[in-house]
XYZ file of C-alpha atoms in Angstrom:
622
model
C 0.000 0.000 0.000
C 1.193 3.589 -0.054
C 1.490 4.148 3.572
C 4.216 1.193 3.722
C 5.765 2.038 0.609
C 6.112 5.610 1.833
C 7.748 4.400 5.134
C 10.308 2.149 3.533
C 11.178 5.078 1.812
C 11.355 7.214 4.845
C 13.329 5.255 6.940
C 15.417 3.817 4.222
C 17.245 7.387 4.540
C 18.623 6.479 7.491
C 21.014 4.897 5.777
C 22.375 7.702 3.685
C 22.150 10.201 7.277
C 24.181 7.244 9.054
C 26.923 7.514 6.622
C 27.070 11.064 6.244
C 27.907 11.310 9.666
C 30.464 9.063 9.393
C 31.954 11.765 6.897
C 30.396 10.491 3.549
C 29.278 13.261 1.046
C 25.656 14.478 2.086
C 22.933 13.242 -0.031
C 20.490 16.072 -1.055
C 16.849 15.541 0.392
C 14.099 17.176 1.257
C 13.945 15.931 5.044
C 15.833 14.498 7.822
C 15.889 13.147 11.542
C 13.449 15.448 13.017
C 11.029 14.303 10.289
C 11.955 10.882 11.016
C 11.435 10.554 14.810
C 7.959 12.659 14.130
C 6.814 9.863 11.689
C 8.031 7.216 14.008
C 6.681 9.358 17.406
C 3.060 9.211 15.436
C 3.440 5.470 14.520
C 3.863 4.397 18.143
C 1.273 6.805 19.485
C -0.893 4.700 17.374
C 0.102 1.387 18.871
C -0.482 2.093 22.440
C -3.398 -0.354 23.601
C -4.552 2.376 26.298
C -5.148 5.134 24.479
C -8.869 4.722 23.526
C -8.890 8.000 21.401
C -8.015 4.896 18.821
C -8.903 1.978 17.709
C -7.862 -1.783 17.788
C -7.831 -1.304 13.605
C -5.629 1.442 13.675
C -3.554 0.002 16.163
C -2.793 -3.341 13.917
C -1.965 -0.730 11.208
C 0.436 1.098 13.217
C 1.981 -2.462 14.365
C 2.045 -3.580 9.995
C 3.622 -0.903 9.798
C 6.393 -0.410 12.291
C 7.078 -3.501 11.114
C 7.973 -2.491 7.670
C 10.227 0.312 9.353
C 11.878 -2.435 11.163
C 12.369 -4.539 8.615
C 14.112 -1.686 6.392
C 16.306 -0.056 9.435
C 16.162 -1.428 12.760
C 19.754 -1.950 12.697
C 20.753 1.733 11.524
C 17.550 2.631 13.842
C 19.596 1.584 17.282
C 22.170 3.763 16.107
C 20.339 7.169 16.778
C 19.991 7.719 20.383
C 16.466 9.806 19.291
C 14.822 7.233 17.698
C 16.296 4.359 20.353
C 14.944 6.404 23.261
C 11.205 6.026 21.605
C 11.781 2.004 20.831
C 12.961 1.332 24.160
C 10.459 3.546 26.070
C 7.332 4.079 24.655
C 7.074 1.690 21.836
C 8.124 -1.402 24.160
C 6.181 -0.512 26.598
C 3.235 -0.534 24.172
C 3.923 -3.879 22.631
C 4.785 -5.800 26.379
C 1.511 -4.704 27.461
C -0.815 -5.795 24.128
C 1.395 -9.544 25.496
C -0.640 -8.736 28.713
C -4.082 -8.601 26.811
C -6.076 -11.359 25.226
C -6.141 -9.840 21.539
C -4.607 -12.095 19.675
C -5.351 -9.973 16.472
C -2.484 -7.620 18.216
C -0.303 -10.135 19.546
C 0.837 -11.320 16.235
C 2.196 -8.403 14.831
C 3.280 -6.724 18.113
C 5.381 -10.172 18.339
C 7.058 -9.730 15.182
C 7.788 -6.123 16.160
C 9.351 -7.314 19.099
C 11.435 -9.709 17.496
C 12.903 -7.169 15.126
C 13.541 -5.332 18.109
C 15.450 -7.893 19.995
C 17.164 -8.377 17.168
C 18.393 -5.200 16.608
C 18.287 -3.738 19.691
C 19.923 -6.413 21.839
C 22.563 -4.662 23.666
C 20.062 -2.320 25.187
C 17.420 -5.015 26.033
C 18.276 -6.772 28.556
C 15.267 -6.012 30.963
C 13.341 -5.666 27.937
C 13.913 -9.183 27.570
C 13.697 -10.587 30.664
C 9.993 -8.595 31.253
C 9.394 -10.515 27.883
C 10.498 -13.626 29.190
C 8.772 -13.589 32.742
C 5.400 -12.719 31.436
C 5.182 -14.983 28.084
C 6.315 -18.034 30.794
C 3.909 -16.879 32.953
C 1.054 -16.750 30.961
C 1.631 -20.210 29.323
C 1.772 -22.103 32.511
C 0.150 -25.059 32.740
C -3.397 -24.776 32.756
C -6.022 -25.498 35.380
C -8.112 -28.724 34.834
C -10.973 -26.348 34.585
C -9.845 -24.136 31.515
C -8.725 -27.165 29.410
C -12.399 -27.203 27.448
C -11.347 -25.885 24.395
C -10.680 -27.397 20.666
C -7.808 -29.316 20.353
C -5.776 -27.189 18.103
C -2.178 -27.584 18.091
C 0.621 -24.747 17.502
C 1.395 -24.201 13.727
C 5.080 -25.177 14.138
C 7.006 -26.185 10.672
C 10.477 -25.590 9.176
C 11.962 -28.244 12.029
C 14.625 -27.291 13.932
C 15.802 -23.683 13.102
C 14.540 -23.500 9.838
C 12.832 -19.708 10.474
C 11.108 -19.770 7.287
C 8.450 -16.735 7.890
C 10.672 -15.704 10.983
C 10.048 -11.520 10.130
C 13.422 -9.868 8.879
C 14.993 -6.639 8.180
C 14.885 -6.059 4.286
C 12.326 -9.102 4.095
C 8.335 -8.280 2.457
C 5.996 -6.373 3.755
C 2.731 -7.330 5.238
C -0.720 -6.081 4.033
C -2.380 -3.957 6.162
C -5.213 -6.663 6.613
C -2.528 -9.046 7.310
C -4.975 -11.777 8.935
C -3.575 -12.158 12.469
C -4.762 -15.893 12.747
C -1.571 -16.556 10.685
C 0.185 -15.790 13.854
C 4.066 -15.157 13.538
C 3.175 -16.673 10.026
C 5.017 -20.143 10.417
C 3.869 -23.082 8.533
C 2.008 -26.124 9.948
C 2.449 -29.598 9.616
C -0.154 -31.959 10.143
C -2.181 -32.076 13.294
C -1.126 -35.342 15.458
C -3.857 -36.365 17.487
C -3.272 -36.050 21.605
C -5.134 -38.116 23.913
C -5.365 -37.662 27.636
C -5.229 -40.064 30.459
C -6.788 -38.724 33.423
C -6.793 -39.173 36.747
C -2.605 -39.173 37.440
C -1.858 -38.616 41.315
C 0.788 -35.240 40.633
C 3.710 -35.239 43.023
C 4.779 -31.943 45.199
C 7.304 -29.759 43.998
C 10.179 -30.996 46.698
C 9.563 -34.909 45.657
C 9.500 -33.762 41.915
C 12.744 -31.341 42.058
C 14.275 -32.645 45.452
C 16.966 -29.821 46.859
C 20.161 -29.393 46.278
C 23.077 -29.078 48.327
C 22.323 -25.455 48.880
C 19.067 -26.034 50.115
C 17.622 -23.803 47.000
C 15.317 -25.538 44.874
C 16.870 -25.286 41.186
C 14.954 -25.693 38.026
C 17.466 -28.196 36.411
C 17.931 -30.894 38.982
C 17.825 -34.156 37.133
C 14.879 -35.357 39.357
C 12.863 -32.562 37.069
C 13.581 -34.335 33.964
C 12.597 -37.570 35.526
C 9.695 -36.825 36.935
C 6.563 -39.373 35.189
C 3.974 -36.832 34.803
C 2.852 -32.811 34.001
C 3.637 -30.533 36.188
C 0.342 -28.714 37.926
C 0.118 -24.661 37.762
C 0.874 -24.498 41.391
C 3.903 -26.872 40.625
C 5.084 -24.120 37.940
C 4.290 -21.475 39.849
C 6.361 -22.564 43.034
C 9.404 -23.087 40.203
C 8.982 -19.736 38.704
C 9.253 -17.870 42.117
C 12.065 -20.038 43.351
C 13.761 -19.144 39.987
C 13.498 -15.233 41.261
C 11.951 -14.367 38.409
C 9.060 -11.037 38.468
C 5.607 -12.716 39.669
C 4.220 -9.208 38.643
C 3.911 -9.683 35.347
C 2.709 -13.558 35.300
C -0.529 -11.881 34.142
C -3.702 -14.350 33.210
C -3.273 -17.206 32.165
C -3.824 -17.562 28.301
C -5.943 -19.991 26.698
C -6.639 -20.805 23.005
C -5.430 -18.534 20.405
C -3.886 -16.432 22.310
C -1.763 -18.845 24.349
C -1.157 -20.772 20.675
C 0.587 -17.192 19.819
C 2.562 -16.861 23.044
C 4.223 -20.279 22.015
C 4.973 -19.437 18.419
C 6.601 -16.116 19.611
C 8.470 -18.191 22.323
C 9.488 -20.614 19.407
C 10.666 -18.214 17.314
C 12.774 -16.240 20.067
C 14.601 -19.318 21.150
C 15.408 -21.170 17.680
C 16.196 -17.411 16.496
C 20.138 -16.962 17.487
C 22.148 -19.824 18.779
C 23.961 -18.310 21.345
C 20.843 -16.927 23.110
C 20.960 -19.974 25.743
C 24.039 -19.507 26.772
C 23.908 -15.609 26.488
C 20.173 -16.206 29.352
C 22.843 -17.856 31.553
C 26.040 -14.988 31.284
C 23.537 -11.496 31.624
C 21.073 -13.224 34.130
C 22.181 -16.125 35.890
C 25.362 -14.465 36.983
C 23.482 -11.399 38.036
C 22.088 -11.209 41.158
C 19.641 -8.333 40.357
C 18.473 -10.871 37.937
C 16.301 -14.121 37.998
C 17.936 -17.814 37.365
C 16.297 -17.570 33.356
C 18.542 -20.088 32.017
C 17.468 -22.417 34.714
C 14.013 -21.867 34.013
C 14.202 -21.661 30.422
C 16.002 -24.670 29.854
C 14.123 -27.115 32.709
C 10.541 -25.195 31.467
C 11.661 -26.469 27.569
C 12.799 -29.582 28.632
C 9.752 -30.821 30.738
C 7.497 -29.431 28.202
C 9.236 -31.248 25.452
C 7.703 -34.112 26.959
C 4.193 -35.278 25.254
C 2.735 -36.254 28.835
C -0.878 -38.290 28.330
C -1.998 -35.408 30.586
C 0.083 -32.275 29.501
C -1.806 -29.257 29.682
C -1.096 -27.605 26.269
C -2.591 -29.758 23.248
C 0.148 -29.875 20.879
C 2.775 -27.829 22.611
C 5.242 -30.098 23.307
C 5.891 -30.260 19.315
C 6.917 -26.378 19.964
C 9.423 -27.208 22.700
C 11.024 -29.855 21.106
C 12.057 -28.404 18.780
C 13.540 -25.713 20.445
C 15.160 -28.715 22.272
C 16.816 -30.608 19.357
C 17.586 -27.036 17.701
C 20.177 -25.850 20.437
C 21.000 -29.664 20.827
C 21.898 -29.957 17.256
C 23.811 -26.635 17.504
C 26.014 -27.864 20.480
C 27.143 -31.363 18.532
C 27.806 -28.798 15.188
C 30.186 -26.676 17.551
C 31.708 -29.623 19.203
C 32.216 -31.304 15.736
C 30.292 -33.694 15.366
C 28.361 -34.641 11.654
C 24.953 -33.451 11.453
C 22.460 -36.637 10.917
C 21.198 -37.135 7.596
C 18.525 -38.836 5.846
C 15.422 -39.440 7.490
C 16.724 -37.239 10.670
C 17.624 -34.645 8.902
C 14.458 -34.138 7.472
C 12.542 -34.310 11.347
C 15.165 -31.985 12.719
C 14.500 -29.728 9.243
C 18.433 -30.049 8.556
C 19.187 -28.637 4.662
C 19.262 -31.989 2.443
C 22.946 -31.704 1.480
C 24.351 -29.137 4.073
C 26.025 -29.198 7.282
C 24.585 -26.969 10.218
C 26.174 -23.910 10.202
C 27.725 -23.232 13.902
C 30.794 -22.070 15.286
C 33.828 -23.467 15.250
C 34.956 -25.349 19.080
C 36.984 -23.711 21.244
C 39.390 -24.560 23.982
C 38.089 -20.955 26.501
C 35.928 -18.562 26.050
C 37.277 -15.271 25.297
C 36.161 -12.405 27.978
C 33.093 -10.965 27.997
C 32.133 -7.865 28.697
C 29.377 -6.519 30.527
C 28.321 -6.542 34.268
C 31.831 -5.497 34.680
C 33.512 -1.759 35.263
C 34.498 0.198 32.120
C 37.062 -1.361 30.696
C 37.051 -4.682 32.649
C 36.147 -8.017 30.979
C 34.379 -11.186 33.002
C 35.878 -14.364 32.131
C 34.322 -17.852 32.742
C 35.917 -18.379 35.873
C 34.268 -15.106 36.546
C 31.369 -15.911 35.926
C 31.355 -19.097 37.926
C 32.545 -17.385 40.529
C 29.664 -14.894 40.071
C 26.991 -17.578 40.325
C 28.394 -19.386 43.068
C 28.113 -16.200 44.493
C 24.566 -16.070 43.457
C 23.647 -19.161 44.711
C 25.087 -18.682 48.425
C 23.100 -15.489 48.751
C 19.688 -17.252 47.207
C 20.299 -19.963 49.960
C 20.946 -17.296 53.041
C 17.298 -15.627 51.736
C 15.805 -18.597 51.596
C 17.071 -19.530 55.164
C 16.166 -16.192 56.334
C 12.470 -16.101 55.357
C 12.232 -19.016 56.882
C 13.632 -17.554 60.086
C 15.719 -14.752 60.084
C 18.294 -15.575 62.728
C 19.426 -18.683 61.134
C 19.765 -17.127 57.804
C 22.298 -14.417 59.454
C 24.333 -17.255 61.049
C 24.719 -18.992 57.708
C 26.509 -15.853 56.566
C 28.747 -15.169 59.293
C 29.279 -19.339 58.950
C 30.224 -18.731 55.105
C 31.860 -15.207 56.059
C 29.940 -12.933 54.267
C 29.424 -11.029 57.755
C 31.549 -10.471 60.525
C 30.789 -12.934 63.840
C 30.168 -9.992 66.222
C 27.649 -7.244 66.626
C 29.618 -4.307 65.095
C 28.514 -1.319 63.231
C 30.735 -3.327 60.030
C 28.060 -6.303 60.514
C 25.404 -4.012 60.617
C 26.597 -2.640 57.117
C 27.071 -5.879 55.812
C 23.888 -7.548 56.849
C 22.041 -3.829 55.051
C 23.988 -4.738 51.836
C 22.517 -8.478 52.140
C 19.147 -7.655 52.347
C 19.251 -5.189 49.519
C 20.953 -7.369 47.389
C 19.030 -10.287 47.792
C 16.462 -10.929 45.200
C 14.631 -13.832 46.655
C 13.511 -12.554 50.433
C 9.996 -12.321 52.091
C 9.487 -8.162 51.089
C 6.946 -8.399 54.045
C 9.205 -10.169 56.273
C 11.917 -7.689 55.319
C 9.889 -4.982 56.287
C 9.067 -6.054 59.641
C 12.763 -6.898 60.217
C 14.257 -3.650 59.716
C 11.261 -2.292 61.741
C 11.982 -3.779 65.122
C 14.151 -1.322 68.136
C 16.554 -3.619 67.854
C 17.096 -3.649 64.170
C 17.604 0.205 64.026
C 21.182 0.644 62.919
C 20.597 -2.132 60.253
C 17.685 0.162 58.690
C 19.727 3.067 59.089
C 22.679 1.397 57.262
C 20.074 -0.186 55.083
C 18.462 3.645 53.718
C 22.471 4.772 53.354
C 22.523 2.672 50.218
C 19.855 4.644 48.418
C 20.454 7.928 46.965
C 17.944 10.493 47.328
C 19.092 12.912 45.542
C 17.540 15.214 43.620
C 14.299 13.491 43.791
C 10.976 14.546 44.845
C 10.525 13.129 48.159
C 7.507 10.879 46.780
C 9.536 9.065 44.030
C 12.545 8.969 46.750
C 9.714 7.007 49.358
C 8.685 5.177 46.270
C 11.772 3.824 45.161
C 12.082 2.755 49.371
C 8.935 0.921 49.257
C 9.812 -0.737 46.233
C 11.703 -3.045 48.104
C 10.045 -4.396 50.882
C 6.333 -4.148 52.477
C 5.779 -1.614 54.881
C 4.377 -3.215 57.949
C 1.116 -2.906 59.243
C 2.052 -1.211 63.042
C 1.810 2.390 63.404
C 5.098 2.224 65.662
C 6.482 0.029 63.127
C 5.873 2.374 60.524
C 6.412 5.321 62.091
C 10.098 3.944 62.894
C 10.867 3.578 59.171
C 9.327 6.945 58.197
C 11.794 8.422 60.673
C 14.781 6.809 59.737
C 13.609 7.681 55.831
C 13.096 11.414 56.723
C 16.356 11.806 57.715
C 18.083 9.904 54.886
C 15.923 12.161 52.511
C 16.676 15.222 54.379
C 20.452 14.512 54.277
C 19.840 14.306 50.244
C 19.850 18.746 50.341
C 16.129 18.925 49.264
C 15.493 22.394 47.924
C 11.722 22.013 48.833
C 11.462 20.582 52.701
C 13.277 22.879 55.288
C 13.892 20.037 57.800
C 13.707 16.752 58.865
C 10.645 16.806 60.629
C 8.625 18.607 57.649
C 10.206 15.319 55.527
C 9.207 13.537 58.295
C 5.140 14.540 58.406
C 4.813 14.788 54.676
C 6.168 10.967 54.076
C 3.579 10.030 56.231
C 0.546 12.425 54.783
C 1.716 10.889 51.120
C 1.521 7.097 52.746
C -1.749 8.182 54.101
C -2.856 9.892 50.641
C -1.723 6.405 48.871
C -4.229 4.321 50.890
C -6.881 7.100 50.518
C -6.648 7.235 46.399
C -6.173 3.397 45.970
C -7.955 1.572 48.698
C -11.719 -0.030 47.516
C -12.642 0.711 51.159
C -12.350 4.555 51.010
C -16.063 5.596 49.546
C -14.609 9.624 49.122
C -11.496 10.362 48.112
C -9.134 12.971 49.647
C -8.954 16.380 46.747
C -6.277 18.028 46.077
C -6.946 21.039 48.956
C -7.681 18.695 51.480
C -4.300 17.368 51.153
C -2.799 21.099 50.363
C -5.156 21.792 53.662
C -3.340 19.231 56.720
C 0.549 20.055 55.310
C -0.121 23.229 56.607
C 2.993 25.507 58.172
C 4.692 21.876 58.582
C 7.564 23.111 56.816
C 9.656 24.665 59.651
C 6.275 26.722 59.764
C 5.858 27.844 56.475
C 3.532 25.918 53.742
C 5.103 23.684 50.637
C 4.832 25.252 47.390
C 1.725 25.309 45.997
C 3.431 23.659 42.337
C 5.503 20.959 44.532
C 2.153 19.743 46.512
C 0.169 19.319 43.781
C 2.738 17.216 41.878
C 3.466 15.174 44.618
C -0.982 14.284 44.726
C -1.220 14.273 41.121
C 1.510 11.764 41.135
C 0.068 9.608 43.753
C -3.435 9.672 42.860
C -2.255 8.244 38.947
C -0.001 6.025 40.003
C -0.198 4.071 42.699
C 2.716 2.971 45.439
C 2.735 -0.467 45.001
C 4.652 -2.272 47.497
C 6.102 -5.800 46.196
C 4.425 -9.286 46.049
C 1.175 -7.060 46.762
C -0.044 -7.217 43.402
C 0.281 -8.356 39.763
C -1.793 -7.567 36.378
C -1.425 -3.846 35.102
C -0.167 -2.347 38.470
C 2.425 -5.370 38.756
C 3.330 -4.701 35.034
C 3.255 -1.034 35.937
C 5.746 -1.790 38.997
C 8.398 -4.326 36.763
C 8.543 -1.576 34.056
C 9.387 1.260 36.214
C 12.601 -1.386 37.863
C 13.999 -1.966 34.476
C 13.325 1.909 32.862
C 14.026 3.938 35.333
C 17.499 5.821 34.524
C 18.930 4.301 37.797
C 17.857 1.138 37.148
C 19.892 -1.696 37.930
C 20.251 -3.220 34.467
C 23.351 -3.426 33.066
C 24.460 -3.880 29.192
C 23.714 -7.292 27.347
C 26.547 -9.376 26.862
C 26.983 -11.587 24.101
C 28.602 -14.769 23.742
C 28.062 -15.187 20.286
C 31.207 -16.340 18.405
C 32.801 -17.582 21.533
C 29.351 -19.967 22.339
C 31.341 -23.382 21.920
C 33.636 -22.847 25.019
C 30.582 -21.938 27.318
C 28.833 -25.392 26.538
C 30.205 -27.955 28.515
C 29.789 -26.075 31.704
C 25.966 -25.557 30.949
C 25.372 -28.679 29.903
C 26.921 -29.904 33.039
C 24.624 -27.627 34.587
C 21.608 -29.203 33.193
């Protein structure tokens, strides 16, 4: 059509502005960046599923078409920091929450966006990714005896292992504008096999199922998973998926029928799309602690689902994991030399006729890699290891701790990650723990650092945040991000203190002293539970808050400008304190962790090239 011819066009001279700033002769033309990022700007204004000024028509446009800009210039479209900062704010945010929805008319095409985008984009993705991760598992957990009513219609999966026939590339056609969205990711199906059902199989718990390992952590990859003799149950998957620290918060509903069928394909396609992306889940997030165990889960979640159980909950789906299976399976023998089958196996596996699989060559050590390290550092394997062993002891102290906190602090003076005695160093270290830890009780956190006794550990605890030159409700936000604020007046009251006078120390140009910081965190906590609680019939306005902050700061009033942000930013957006909720304000909550400018994502690193040397220490992992 002429809207997707015109924005091949447009975006194709990115090209020419790319090389002219890399001192090539300037092209003549009529328009440049600014028009660019405008067209783009409009393009994912269009695509944003809560904007009800349009419609779910225009939005699939919008998607068509972004996906013809992709397809022309995502590469040379990462390169400009204007047109990056829309992708990875705005338009991601957009297409991760249409993954939230039941439309699978949008889900098609925002898939293939994000693909493109992951593609191109990879080195700034990596909580992109890992939201994309978390809440595609999530939502394809097994299902509930209950919601298993519907036809039998198995995923669309063809091309065997790897082939990516209709996987969406840069420079590859265009789709209509019509494109029908029931041809999902557009992969081709082979025949439906038939999948029976036995029923009434007794389902073990998760500890006889997984068992424990030495740490005392459950892991994903014990053998005992892969030898378990029937389906996990959601609850089973659910336990896994928490254990595996990755975001609950964006598990959203569970999806059924076609929308679950194009969850899978997208999945499918992500996995069997770049051979080094295994190994590359295990570097960026299995050796980061702000990070959940995704190789773990990604590889055990494939593996058991690989398996056609009589009483699997997804009809057909175990076609789609295989092959993901036997793709990266195939790839490891390639790089360790071995002859790709032929014949009859290279046809199931979807192997060229004549051709060897194309991997990289073996090698003796990885080289370094870099990321997760300081500038100019590189992490080598031993690293790594040492990075995840690391991991792993801290996962194990949480775990001890939430199960009682006293026993989990002797484990790390025991393993001397904190000093045997009482000091002011111990209380420092102990802080450090429990911020770093991804895997504790947030409620039992917060009524830890509450108690008398705990006082210079929340004190040393609110010295690791800086405050600075935020408003003091993002700087109380960002606090109660990270554990549950108890239920105690006294209990909260102690925290609010300790918080006022970490804030206060910030310099705040707006609150005159620690008391005013003091009485205002409280009136926003307050104002929080009045906006968002179903309990409260009428809600607090605007004056009424203006009207009790009154002369509380060192007897004169806030600014007028500064109070109403503060409301207006409360009463849109919600303080949501962890493992309190999921759907939109859980979505809302993971978003904000991996966008925010501090956030604690680092770079993606990339194995690719140097993918052979990492493989026998994952597969002895699995």
């Amino acid at each position: 059509s002429t809207l997707f011819t015109l924005v091949t066009f447009v975006f194709g001279r990115l090209g020419d502005l790319q090389r002219e700033a890399d001192g090539a002769p300037a092209t003549p033309a009529r328009f440049g960046l600014p028009a660019i990022r405008e067209l783009y700007r409009v393009l994912v204004a269009l695509a944003n599923p809560r904007d009800l000024q349009y419609t779910d028509t225009m939005r699939l446009l919008a998607l068509n078409t972004l996906q013809s800009a992709f397809q022309r210039a995502c590469y040379t479209m990462a390169e400009f920091p204007a047109l990056r900062e829309l992708t990875l704010g705005d338009l991601s945010h957009s297409l991760l929450l249409i993954l939230q929805r039941d439309q699978p008319a949008l889900i098609a095409p925002a898939l293939r966006v994000l693909y493109l985008l992951f593609a191109s984009h990879r080195r700034y993705t990596k909580g992109h990714l890992e939201l994309f991760l978390c809440q595609t598992l999530g939502r394809i957990m097994a299902l509930p005896a209950v919601a298993r009513q519907g036809p039998r219609r198995p995923p669309r999966l063809g091309g065997g292992s790897g082939s990516g026939q209709s996987t969406p590339r840069a420079g590859g056609p265009q789709p209509a504008a019509g494109q029908d969205a029931a041809a999902g990711l557009g992969i081709g199906g082979p025949a439906e096999k038939a999948a029976g059902r036995a029923g009434g199989s007794r389902r073990p718990s998760v500890a006889s199922v997984y068992g424990h390992s030495e740490s005392d952590v459950v892991r994903c990859v014990l053998p005992p998973l892969l030898e378990s003799e029937c389906a996990l149950t959601y609850e089973q998957e659910v336990e896994l998926y928490g254990d595996a620290s990755l975001r609950a918060g964006t598990r959203g509903r569970l999806a059924t029928l076609e929308t679950r069928r194009q969850l899978v394909e997208g999945l499918h396609h992500l996995l069997i799309g770049d051979e080094s992306l295994i190994t590359d889940l295990w570097v960026n997030y299995d050796c980061d602690m702000q990070s959940g165990d995704m190789f773990d889960y990604v590889t055990a979640f494939v593996a058991h689902r690989a398996v056609p159980w009589p009483d699997a909950p997804g009809d057909g789906e175990d076609e789609a994991f295989r092959d993901i299976m036997l793709y990266h399976l195939v790839r490891i023998a390639g790089r360790a030399g071995v002859a790709p089958p032929a014949g009859k196996w290279a046809q199931v596996l979807g192997l060229p006729a004549a051709a060897a699989v194309a991997a990289e060559p073996a090698a003796a050590s990885p080289a370094p890699v870099a990321g997760g390290a300081a500038p100019g550092q590189r992490l080598t394997l031993v690293q790594l290891k040492d990075r995840k062993r690391h991991k792993d002891t801290m996962m194990r102290a949480a775990r001890m701790f939430n199960e009682k906190p006293k026993e989990g602090i002797a484990y790390l003076q025991r393993v001397g990650m904190l000093t045997p005695d009482n000091s002011s160093e111990m209380a420092q270290q102990l802080a450090a723990f429990l911020h770093e830890a991804p895997t504790l009780n947030k409620k039992l956190l917060g009524e830890y650092l509450s108690k008398p006794s705990n006082l210079e550990v929340l004190q040393a605890y609110l010295q690791l945040f800086d405050f600075s030159g935020r408003r003091l409700d993002e700087a109380l936000r960002r606090l109660l991000g990270t554990f549950r604020l108890p239920g105690e007046s006294q209990q909260i009251e102690r925290i609010m203190e300790t918080f006022a006078a970490a804030y206060y120390a910030s310099g705040p140009p707006d609150v005159a002293t620690t008391d005013a910081a003091f009485i205002l965190a409280f009136a926003i906590i307050m104002l929080n539970t009045d906006q968002h609680s179903p309990q409260v019939k009428s809600r607090m306005g605007l004056d009424d808050f203006a009207r009790n902050l009154r002369g509380v700061n060192d007897g004169q009033n806030f600014p007028p400008a500064f109070v109403e942000d503060i409301y207006d930013a409360i009463r849109t957006h919600e303080i949501v304190f962890p493992q309190e909720h999921e759907g939109d304000a859980g979505f809302e909550y993971a978003w904000r962790e991996i966008a925010a400018p501090d956030a604690p994502v680092g770079p993606w690193t990339s194995t690719r090239g140097q993918t052979a040397a990492y493989d026998r220490e994952l597969l002895a992992a699995t």
